């Protein structure tokens, strides 16, 4: 009888006895696990899409587009705003996603999406659907894919924008014809085109709890005082406003903290070349999306009297134009109240000034005529703003010629009051900054009243109070009358004279100390 050698047991048989149902049960467990994971991924996908749709109000708002697609055999959603999308790049991205093979997302799906499937250069990941919804409102597209633990944002936005034109209130006879538009990124590009400095910094911030307005902070890192940049950034970040519906004008009130001071503490410009020039001098620029202008910080009284026309002419002609503008601005403030002060003291004036008084009597006193004429010019200015362009010339002729002529013929006014009021109005129109011209015009009313009450002494007191108010005004720690007070002879000479460009060296505005920073900060209001 032949004995058979026993077969050796396998390691698995030694560890655990094999049962008839062992293999199939393990396969079922693995399949159940994969099915459970797929269900969890599908649930997260549905939850995120519903959260984004609910936050955006997709069921009510017609311009919220939710495009359901298949990405490599997985469920996906492409969410964006209608009208804010670049059509051709968006079609290419969708085509690449929908034609992807199921194996395209194997391994690391985030890496595969970002580096292989989405053929666009401006992308980023966010983890929360709320963040994705906020970026969709800005104009970006959100891509949600089942099995991907984050949401991909694709910057395919295109804002409605008008063409680049010359600013209507900053025209020049020579030089650039480009002006800012309502698109903030395009404005930044126009500044970078003129200032290709690697030290130019552009910080993007969002201001407004509801509006989330894009605000860009521009400065040259090695020229702008660090304390000034830090303080402006701190005030921008600390703003707790619902929205900035009027753009940069709303932001100015939060930055400056001004409530009752009529003097502007922020200079506006619609020219990118003027913005680049100030950045090279160490100033800071703030560009607000939806506003066709840039804010220059800090600002003093002399900056509101400068114009780009002075720098497109020769230095001698530029200096002449600057002095003519200084004279016109001073005349717009002093001429009318000075004439009232002299007329009120006619019996005490020397004979060679006898021609100054009115030659004909009138119903109203001279000082009341001038107050009414100043108010009437402001009314005509407001009417011209709200009048269609085709009728603005007619309104100007009616207000300036016919009303003035009829007022003289009826005896309500005299010729001299209309003449001096017109000269003062023309002088105010030569002021490059509209905000500064309106502030000076506001001071005409008390100056006329003081001149009529106390003559030359009243006019001197009114001008002293106005200059004292300027001396107390500061724009981000920069004295309003600098470099006149405090006195800086070299900087003052550069303001009074138009120096040749090769002879001008870049200089920084005064840098605030830490103590001044804490004392002068108004904080958000």
XYZ file of C-alpha atoms in Angstrom:
525
model
C 0.000 0.000 0.000
C 1.450 3.357 -1.162
C 1.283 6.243 1.274
C 0.570 9.800 -0.101
C 2.635 12.714 1.147
C 0.409 15.399 2.717
C 0.275 18.749 0.872
C 1.777 21.797 2.685
C -0.688 24.337 3.938
C -0.603 27.854 2.519
C -0.033 30.798 4.846
C -3.612 31.953 4.452
C -4.839 28.479 5.435
C -2.622 28.524 8.467
C -3.894 31.923 9.627
C -7.582 31.373 9.087
C -9.651 28.518 7.826
C -11.189 29.094 4.461
C -14.942 29.124 4.284
C -16.989 28.817 1.162
C -18.373 32.408 1.373
C -15.124 34.252 2.195
C -14.079 35.484 -1.289
C -17.429 36.812 -2.473
C -18.062 38.610 0.851
C -14.838 40.568 0.610
C -15.589 41.604 -2.975
C -19.004 42.763 -1.884
C -17.511 44.762 0.972
C -15.092 46.507 -1.364
C -17.885 47.320 -3.783
C -20.046 48.626 -0.960
C -17.211 50.850 0.231
C -16.689 52.318 -3.197
C -20.387 52.831 -3.612
C -20.575 54.571 -0.242
C -17.660 56.867 -1.132
C -19.224 57.712 -4.477
C -22.474 58.502 -2.729
C -20.705 60.813 -0.309
C -18.951 62.615 -3.168
C -22.230 62.949 -5.032
C -23.894 64.312 -1.906
C -21.159 66.905 -1.406
C -21.404 67.923 -5.051
C -25.168 68.439 -4.831
C -24.803 70.279 -1.527
C -22.219 72.707 -2.933
C -24.166 73.420 -6.105
C -27.359 74.040 -4.143
C -25.498 76.294 -1.683
C -24.079 78.421 -4.517
C -27.461 78.619 -6.251
C -29.194 79.576 -3.018
C -26.661 82.302 -2.188
C -26.901 83.755 -5.688
C -30.668 83.425 -5.915
C -30.477 81.364 -9.091
C -34.152 80.451 -8.879
C -35.117 84.120 -9.106
C -32.317 85.932 -10.948
C -32.372 85.276 -14.669
C -28.679 86.084 -15.234
C -27.326 83.288 -12.997
C -26.290 80.520 -15.392
C -25.771 76.975 -14.029
C -24.523 74.704 -16.828
C -24.597 71.002 -15.899
C -21.833 69.065 -17.692
C -19.954 65.761 -17.563
C -16.233 66.045 -16.713
C -14.355 62.784 -17.352
C -17.489 60.782 -16.597
C -18.259 62.745 -13.425
C -21.039 65.204 -12.704
C -20.001 68.834 -12.955
C -21.528 72.325 -12.835
C -20.229 75.457 -14.559
C -21.705 78.532 -12.809
C -21.298 82.125 -14.045
C -23.069 85.430 -14.647
C -24.612 86.046 -18.033
C -22.893 88.893 -19.904
C -19.682 88.888 -17.822
C -18.043 86.046 -19.738
C -15.484 85.938 -22.540
C -17.346 83.700 -24.966
C -14.504 82.167 -26.978
C -12.228 81.139 -24.049
C -15.250 79.849 -22.127
C -16.284 77.627 -25.041
C -12.780 76.193 -25.296
C -12.664 75.421 -21.578
C -16.086 73.727 -21.679
C -15.141 71.747 -24.763
C -11.956 70.420 -23.141
C -13.851 69.461 -19.975
C -16.703 67.697 -21.736
C -14.397 65.731 -24.068
C -12.109 64.467 -21.298
C -11.731 60.706 -20.942
C -12.724 58.997 -17.639
C -9.039 58.331 -16.921
C -8.229 62.066 -17.126
C -9.026 62.631 -13.429
C -7.246 59.570 -12.037
C -4.738 60.206 -9.311
C -4.942 63.803 -8.099
C -8.067 65.292 -9.745
C -7.257 68.868 -8.665
C -3.862 68.722 -10.310
C -5.298 67.134 -13.459
C -7.978 69.805 -13.746
C -5.638 72.731 -13.173
C -2.691 71.566 -15.272
C -4.259 69.537 -18.100
C -7.975 70.092 -18.598
C -8.565 73.819 -17.901
C -6.542 75.629 -20.554
C -6.684 79.093 -18.973
C -4.061 81.030 -17.050
C -6.093 82.746 -14.275
C -7.440 80.029 -11.962
C -7.552 79.482 -8.222
C -9.123 77.089 -5.725
C -11.543 77.864 -2.896
C -12.856 75.525 -0.238
C -16.252 76.994 0.615
C -19.258 77.471 -1.685
C -19.861 80.883 -0.116
C -16.471 82.075 -1.342
C -17.209 80.699 -4.797
C -20.572 82.503 -4.902
C -18.945 85.818 -3.972
C -16.385 85.407 -6.760
C -19.129 84.562 -9.248
C -20.727 87.912 -8.399
C -17.418 89.573 -9.285
C -17.573 87.947 -12.714
C -15.566 84.749 -12.377
C -16.803 81.276 -13.304
C -17.042 78.495 -10.701
C -16.435 74.853 -11.674
C -17.774 72.223 -9.278
C -16.856 68.589 -10.052
C -17.986 65.518 -8.119
C -15.077 63.872 -6.323
C -12.991 67.077 -6.191
C -12.726 68.468 -2.677
C -12.438 72.131 -3.751
C -14.094 74.514 -6.221
C -12.107 75.860 -9.154
C -12.534 79.537 -10.077
C -11.753 80.547 -13.661
C -11.316 84.279 -14.332
C -13.143 84.537 -17.662
C -14.836 87.831 -16.848
C -15.277 90.741 -19.191
C -16.729 93.980 -17.865
C -18.720 96.349 -20.078
C -16.367 99.264 -20.798
C -16.368 102.352 -22.952
C -13.480 103.335 -25.198
C -10.492 105.280 -23.892
C -10.983 109.011 -24.520
C -9.344 112.241 -23.438
C -10.608 113.532 -20.067
C -12.972 116.448 -20.717
C -11.745 118.571 -17.778
C -8.005 117.843 -18.177
C -7.444 118.542 -21.857
C -4.024 119.496 -23.186
C -2.852 120.916 -26.505
C 0.005 118.409 -26.715
C 0.595 115.052 -25.109
C -1.434 111.947 -24.394
C -5.131 111.718 -25.168
C -5.714 108.728 -22.897
C -7.968 108.973 -19.880
C -9.185 106.584 -17.243
C -12.354 104.553 -17.765
C -14.740 102.780 -15.398
C -12.804 99.493 -15.436
C -10.250 99.431 -12.619
C -7.947 96.798 -14.132
C -7.678 98.726 -17.392
C -6.762 101.864 -15.440
C -4.002 99.958 -13.639
C -2.715 98.729 -17.002
C -2.514 102.294 -18.331
C -0.429 103.322 -15.312
C 1.880 100.302 -15.656
C 2.378 101.109 -19.317
C 3.902 104.434 -18.292
C 5.721 103.224 -15.183
C 7.506 99.924 -15.865
C 9.274 99.964 -12.532
C 9.726 96.609 -10.762
C 9.207 98.479 -7.477
C 5.680 99.544 -8.452
C 3.261 97.749 -6.179
C -0.452 97.252 -6.875
C -2.447 95.832 -3.966
C -6.011 94.637 -4.593
C -8.541 95.048 -1.783
C -12.304 94.644 -1.501
C -14.355 97.345 0.210
C -18.062 97.088 0.962
C -19.937 94.312 2.714
C -22.530 94.144 -0.057
C -20.848 95.727 -3.058
C -17.371 94.153 -2.550
C -15.884 96.878 -4.724
C -12.377 96.302 -6.034
C -9.953 98.947 -4.764
C -6.359 99.103 -5.997
C -3.590 100.675 -3.930
C -0.643 101.831 -6.064
C 2.749 103.040 -4.825
C 6.439 102.763 -5.635
C 7.941 100.757 -2.802
C 11.291 102.568 -2.549
C 9.798 106.073 -2.974
C 6.542 106.202 -1.009
C 6.886 106.618 2.788
C 6.142 103.289 4.441
C 4.151 104.902 7.269
C 1.894 106.591 4.723
C 1.265 103.372 2.791
C 0.570 101.416 5.987
C -1.888 104.036 7.232
C -3.828 104.174 3.958
C -3.978 100.376 3.839
C -5.165 100.259 7.451
C -7.986 102.699 6.760
C -9.063 100.802 3.663
C -9.172 97.487 5.502
C -11.053 98.953 8.472
C -13.915 100.379 6.392
C -17.223 98.770 7.360
C -19.524 100.133 4.684
C -22.369 98.315 2.993
C -21.413 99.550 -0.466
C -19.639 102.241 -2.468
C -22.349 103.154 -4.999
C -20.649 106.435 -5.971
C -17.199 104.888 -6.257
C -14.208 106.971 -5.244
C -16.268 109.846 -3.797
C -17.783 107.529 -1.176
C -14.364 106.086 -0.421
C -12.869 109.558 0.030
C -15.125 110.323 2.982
C -13.992 107.152 4.744
C -10.318 107.829 4.051
C -10.181 111.526 4.901
C -12.626 111.496 7.814
C -13.719 115.013 6.822
C -17.172 116.134 7.916
C -17.411 119.939 7.912
C -14.166 121.046 6.258
C -14.992 122.230 2.706
C -11.402 121.991 1.456
C -10.710 118.792 -0.495
C -7.969 116.602 0.936
C -7.757 114.202 -1.975
C -6.743 115.147 -5.478
C -8.542 113.490 -8.389
C -7.091 113.004 -11.830
C -8.427 111.232 -14.893
C -5.037 111.110 -16.612
C -2.728 108.072 -16.255
C 0.368 110.190 -17.020
C -0.423 112.536 -14.114
C -0.911 109.514 -11.846
C 2.451 108.045 -12.876
C 4.175 111.404 -12.266
C 2.838 111.573 -8.708
C 3.850 107.975 -8.020
C 7.408 108.879 -9.029
C 7.303 111.732 -6.504
C 6.466 109.357 -3.660
C 2.717 109.816 -3.526
C 0.135 107.031 -3.296
C -2.683 106.449 -5.794
C -5.991 104.717 -5.110
C -8.045 103.454 -8.054
C -11.621 102.317 -7.472
C -13.370 100.033 -9.905
C -16.358 101.730 -11.626
C -14.743 105.192 -11.167
C -12.910 106.831 -14.117
C -10.362 108.599 -11.935
C -7.524 108.040 -9.492
C -7.140 109.530 -6.028
C -3.727 111.027 -5.239
C -2.754 110.925 -1.556
C -1.777 113.026 0.282
C -2.798 116.353 -1.282
C -2.110 119.980 -0.421
C -3.472 123.262 -1.729
C -0.807 123.659 -4.410
C -1.645 120.429 -6.161
C -5.129 121.728 -6.939
C -3.612 124.601 -8.920
C -1.413 122.522 -11.247
C -2.323 121.300 -14.718
C -0.702 118.975 -17.227
C -0.696 121.765 -19.848
C 2.202 123.417 -18.024
C 4.400 120.377 -18.680
C 3.686 120.055 -22.410
C 5.007 123.594 -23.014
C 8.509 124.990 -22.621
C 9.623 125.833 -19.063
C 9.249 129.584 -19.628
C 5.778 129.279 -21.123
C 4.810 126.728 -18.470
C 5.881 129.135 -15.705
C 3.887 131.937 -17.339
C 0.780 129.755 -17.530
C 1.221 128.746 -13.909
C 1.427 132.345 -12.727
C -1.584 133.334 -14.826
C -3.517 130.507 -13.213
C -2.409 131.614 -9.720
C -3.591 135.152 -10.471
C -6.950 133.950 -11.814
C -7.577 131.741 -8.775
C -6.761 134.568 -6.354
C -8.927 136.935 -8.396
C -11.871 134.526 -8.214
C -11.729 134.743 -4.408
C -10.691 138.317 -3.683
C -11.950 140.472 -6.575
C -15.660 140.684 -5.695
C -15.327 141.187 -1.901
C -12.454 143.657 -2.463
C -14.640 145.762 -4.742
C -17.460 145.650 -2.173
C -15.047 146.792 0.541
C -13.794 149.708 -1.559
C -17.283 150.766 -2.649
C -18.486 150.743 0.969
C -15.728 153.255 1.782
C -16.069 155.522 -1.276
C -16.049 158.803 0.709
C -12.664 157.881 2.232
C -10.969 156.740 -0.986
C -8.483 158.928 -2.884
C -9.786 160.721 -6.002
C -7.938 158.421 -8.416
C -10.118 155.530 -7.243
C -13.393 157.352 -7.793
C -14.109 155.407 -10.989
C -14.686 152.214 -9.019
C -18.114 153.030 -7.644
C -21.387 152.327 -9.451
C -22.413 155.197 -11.712
C -26.158 154.535 -11.602
C -28.439 153.885 -8.652
C -30.195 150.552 -8.287
C -33.008 149.004 -6.283
C -30.803 146.579 -4.335
C -27.620 147.487 -2.478
C -24.360 146.474 -4.100
C -23.486 143.710 -1.641
C -26.918 142.101 -2.062
C -26.572 142.260 -5.853
C -23.258 140.417 -5.684
C -24.633 137.749 -3.371
C -27.569 137.182 -5.724
C -25.290 137.103 -8.774
C -22.962 134.581 -7.111
C -25.941 132.405 -6.279
C -27.316 132.854 -9.806
C -24.045 131.708 -11.388
C -24.142 128.549 -9.279
C -27.745 127.953 -10.376
C -26.737 128.340 -14.028
C -23.845 125.932 -13.482
C -26.225 123.328 -12.028
C -28.691 123.875 -14.867
C -25.976 123.289 -17.457
C -25.011 119.991 -15.790
C -28.591 118.678 -15.950
C -29.337 120.078 -19.417
C -28.842 117.950 -22.559
C -25.740 118.891 -24.488
C -27.730 120.142 -27.460
C -29.476 122.740 -25.250
C -26.585 123.730 -22.962
C -25.426 126.574 -25.230
C -28.911 128.071 -25.292
C -29.192 127.899 -21.511
C -25.803 129.638 -21.178
C -26.842 132.459 -23.498
C -30.162 132.936 -21.742
C -28.595 132.959 -18.284
C -25.488 135.003 -19.030
C -26.737 137.540 -21.595
C -30.472 137.985 -21.532
C -31.043 137.795 -17.782
C -28.133 140.124 -17.071
C -29.277 142.639 -19.658
C -32.861 142.639 -18.425
C -31.722 142.973 -14.799
C -29.738 146.118 -15.673
C -32.525 147.620 -17.777
C -35.068 147.189 -15.008
C -32.740 148.815 -12.484
C -32.348 145.802 -10.204
C -28.591 145.543 -10.858
C -25.822 147.797 -12.103
C -23.285 147.042 -14.816
C -20.334 146.963 -12.419
C -21.690 144.133 -10.279
C -22.316 141.954 -13.344
C -18.836 142.723 -14.699
C -16.958 141.808 -11.519
C -19.082 138.728 -10.917
C -18.349 137.512 -14.457
C -14.600 138.077 -13.987
C -14.651 136.121 -10.724
C -16.575 133.283 -12.384
C -14.053 133.082 -15.228
C -11.245 132.977 -12.670
C -12.901 130.046 -10.878
C -13.165 128.162 -14.179
C -9.368 128.267 -14.522
C -8.983 126.172 -11.350
C -8.011 122.661 -12.539
C -9.664 120.886 -9.595
C -13.446 121.299 -9.498
C -13.641 120.370 -5.786
C -11.185 123.122 -4.847
C -12.957 125.694 -7.051
C -16.291 124.951 -5.368
C -14.719 125.225 -1.909
C -13.271 128.650 -2.746
C -16.591 129.742 -4.204
C -18.304 128.780 -0.965
C -16.065 131.235 0.907
C -17.187 134.116 -1.328
C -20.470 134.485 0.533
C -18.999 135.236 3.997
C -16.210 137.354 2.445
C -18.760 139.559 0.639
C -20.818 139.894 3.822
C -17.758 140.815 5.944
C -16.533 143.287 3.333
C -19.932 144.994 3.226
C -20.077 145.110 7.037
C -16.555 146.209 7.987
C -14.944 147.175 4.708
C -11.281 146.335 4.206
C -10.883 145.251 7.829
C -13.721 142.769 7.467
C -12.198 141.412 4.251
C -8.815 141.029 5.944
C -10.417 139.194 8.861
C -12.267 136.831 6.516
C -9.143 136.022 4.498
C -7.200 135.453 7.712
C -9.791 132.988 8.962
C -9.760 131.172 5.602
C -5.962 130.869 5.615
C -6.058 129.768 9.255
C -8.512 127.021 8.324
C -6.149 125.900 5.560
C -3.234 125.892 7.986
C -5.137 123.596 10.362
C -6.094 121.194 7.556
C -4.009 118.079 7.019
C -4.211 115.434 4.367
C -2.762 112.204 5.758
C -0.358 114.134 8.008
C 0.738 116.463 5.176
C 0.111 120.141 6.081
C -2.288 121.717 3.614
C -0.079 124.768 2.962
C 3.203 122.866 2.718
C 5.797 123.892 1.535
C 4.725 127.436 2.488
C 3.819 126.492 6.059
C 5.941 124.797 7.276
C 8.384 126.544 4.983
C 10.474 124.543 2.528
C 12.189 126.893 0.117
C 13.405 124.331 -2.396
C 10.022 122.602 -2.670
C 8.204 125.966 -2.838
C 10.388 127.144 -5.716
C 9.460 124.000 -7.658
C 5.793 124.839 -7.177
C 6.093 128.478 -8.199
C 8.392 127.854 -11.176
C 8.151 125.276 -13.913
C 11.659 123.804 -13.887
C 13.105 121.930 -16.881
C 12.468 118.194 -16.581
C 16.209 117.202 -16.622
C 16.835 119.565 -13.701
C 14.044 118.167 -11.531
C 14.877 115.419 -9.078
C 12.278 113.182 -7.554
C 11.448 114.132 -3.973
C 9.244 112.432 -1.420
C 6.441 114.114 0.489
C 7.135 114.576 4.199
C 7.006 111.249 6.007
C 4.808 111.165 9.132
C 6.231 110.050 12.408
C 4.620 107.312 14.452
C 3.261 109.830 16.938
C 1.651 111.897 14.171
C 0.176 108.727 12.698
C -1.652 107.886 15.921
C -2.787 111.450 16.609
C -3.989 112.358 13.135
C -5.785 109.141 12.258
C -9.536 109.834 12.075
C -10.490 106.200 11.609
C -13.490 105.040 9.662
C -16.699 106.994 10.053
